[in-house]
XYZ file of C-alpha atoms in Angstrom:
149
model
C 0.000 0.000 0.000
C 1.477 3.346 -1.076
C 1.898 6.021 1.548
C 1.189 9.695 0.820
C 4.200 11.380 2.388
C 4.502 15.154 2.742
C 7.164 16.498 0.388
C 9.105 19.316 2.040
C 11.481 20.086 -0.846
C 10.013 20.458 -4.354
C 13.464 19.662 -5.828
C 13.793 16.374 -3.905
C 14.219 14.190 -6.989
C 17.114 16.160 -8.466
C 18.765 16.597 -5.058
C 18.602 12.902 -4.152
C 19.964 11.905 -7.553
C 22.824 14.422 -7.518
C 23.840 13.923 -3.866
C 23.837 10.127 -4.054
C 25.451 9.757 -7.463
C 28.214 12.190 -6.455
C 29.359 9.801 -3.705
C 32.515 7.847 -4.608
C 30.998 4.552 -3.407
C 27.920 5.042 -5.607
C 30.098 5.890 -8.602
C 32.214 2.789 -7.949
C 29.169 0.524 -7.855
C 27.765 2.097 -11.023
C 24.057 1.912 -10.208
C 21.425 4.340 -11.419
C 17.966 5.375 -10.283
C 14.983 3.864 -12.030
C 12.468 5.744 -9.857
C 12.564 8.531 -7.273
C 9.222 9.349 -5.647
C 8.138 10.697 -2.247
C 9.219 8.110 0.314
C 10.479 5.516 -2.159
C 13.189 4.849 -4.720
C 14.306 2.091 -7.019
C 17.926 1.652 -8.034
C 19.301 -0.756 -10.623
C 22.763 -2.249 -10.331
C 24.030 -3.899 -13.522
C 26.043 -7.094 -13.112
C 29.792 -6.464 -13.236
C 32.426 -9.134 -12.555
C 34.257 -6.974 -10.002
C 31.110 -6.915 -7.812
C 30.855 -10.697 -7.584
C 32.302 -13.619 -5.689
C 34.274 -16.381 -7.380
C 31.048 -18.143 -8.436
C 29.500 -15.138 -10.213
C 27.006 -14.248 -7.489
C 26.866 -10.640 -6.304
C 29.002 -10.288 -3.181
C 27.021 -9.834 0.056
C 28.573 -6.467 0.871
C 27.388 -5.151 -2.488
C 23.823 -6.238 -1.671
C 24.079 -4.496 1.709
C 25.424 -1.326 0.116
C 22.632 -1.259 -2.448
C 20.023 -1.756 0.278
C 21.588 1.075 2.286
C 21.657 3.406 -0.728
C 18.042 2.582 -1.622
C 16.657 3.041 1.894
C 18.735 6.166 2.536
C 17.699 7.669 -0.776
C 14.036 6.988 -0.002
C 14.511 8.792 3.317
C 16.233 11.642 1.469
C 13.130 12.320 -0.601
C 11.356 13.611 2.518
C 14.080 15.920 3.846
C 13.637 19.653 4.262
C 15.649 21.935 1.956
C 19.213 22.307 3.227
C 19.259 18.928 4.984
C 21.041 15.635 4.232
C 20.928 12.236 5.901
C 23.488 9.676 6.988
C 23.121 6.042 7.948
C 23.597 5.418 11.659
C 22.475 1.788 11.739
C 21.378 -0.926 9.366
C 20.647 -4.614 9.403
C 20.749 -6.691 6.232
C 19.407 -10.203 5.869
C 20.592 -12.052 2.781
C 17.869 -14.502 1.846
C 19.149 -16.038 -1.392
C 22.056 -15.754 -3.828
C 21.864 -12.877 -6.300
C 22.933 -13.735 -9.811
C 21.698 -12.338 -13.063
C 21.948 -9.373 -15.358
C 21.249 -6.951 -12.505
C 19.910 -6.479 -9.020
C 17.169 -4.007 -8.169
C 16.948 -2.377 -4.747
C 13.635 -0.807 -3.735
C 13.796 1.520 -0.756
C 10.813 2.858 1.194
C 10.299 5.065 4.209
C 8.706 3.433 7.224
C 8.740 6.323 9.709
C 10.029 9.810 8.834
C 11.121 12.131 11.596
C 12.778 15.488 12.101
C 15.953 13.914 13.513
C 15.744 10.201 12.608
C 14.099 8.411 9.712
C 13.578 4.665 9.549
C 13.482 3.091 6.100
C 13.605 -0.379 4.585
C 14.801 -1.918 1.351
C 14.255 -5.107 -0.560
C 16.859 -6.286 -3.064
C 15.867 -8.503 -5.986
C 17.986 -10.568 -8.340
C 16.913 -9.957 -11.948
C 17.171 -12.974 -14.227
C 15.478 -13.875 -17.527
C 12.757 -15.809 -15.700
C 11.936 -12.821 -13.464
C 12.844 -11.250 -10.144
C 13.553 -13.061 -6.912
C 13.976 -11.548 -3.463
C 17.562 -11.948 -2.297
C 17.969 -9.469 0.602
C 16.048 -7.209 2.936
C 17.263 -4.392 5.170
C 16.120 -2.039 7.907
C 17.998 1.285 7.951
C 18.022 4.199 10.417
C 19.086 7.571 9.045
C 20.209 10.672 10.965
C 18.963 13.901 9.386
C 21.542 16.701 9.467
C 21.153 20.393 8.617
C 23.916 21.590 6.329
C 26.019 24.476 7.613
C 25.489 27.693 5.699
C 28.418 29.778 4.532
């Protein structure tokens, strides 16, 4: 069921995209946003050999990073102008191996707050026969006001 979250920054989509994709870790992974909407995002990570284990499956740390980016980005869509967020805690449960052309991470806000936001993410392996859930995460974000010059 979709939630109708209050958008506090009309430029949230552009800001989330530019802030996240400017991070060195995001650039290294090479994912992109498929969707950015109030309280939810979808990111797509193409398969690359350097992100896998010896057997071709996506490495677990990559799945955790994608879940963190997706949940944190979803939380970022609800921030006030001049604010950013940072992960302070997350738990990832890997449920199945992820192998295929890509993985998709779908982040969603559970409980937004002025100081802390709790979000979740599900990560799916994308193969020719369809998607399969491979990881889930619960993420707590700290909202921080940027210093003005």
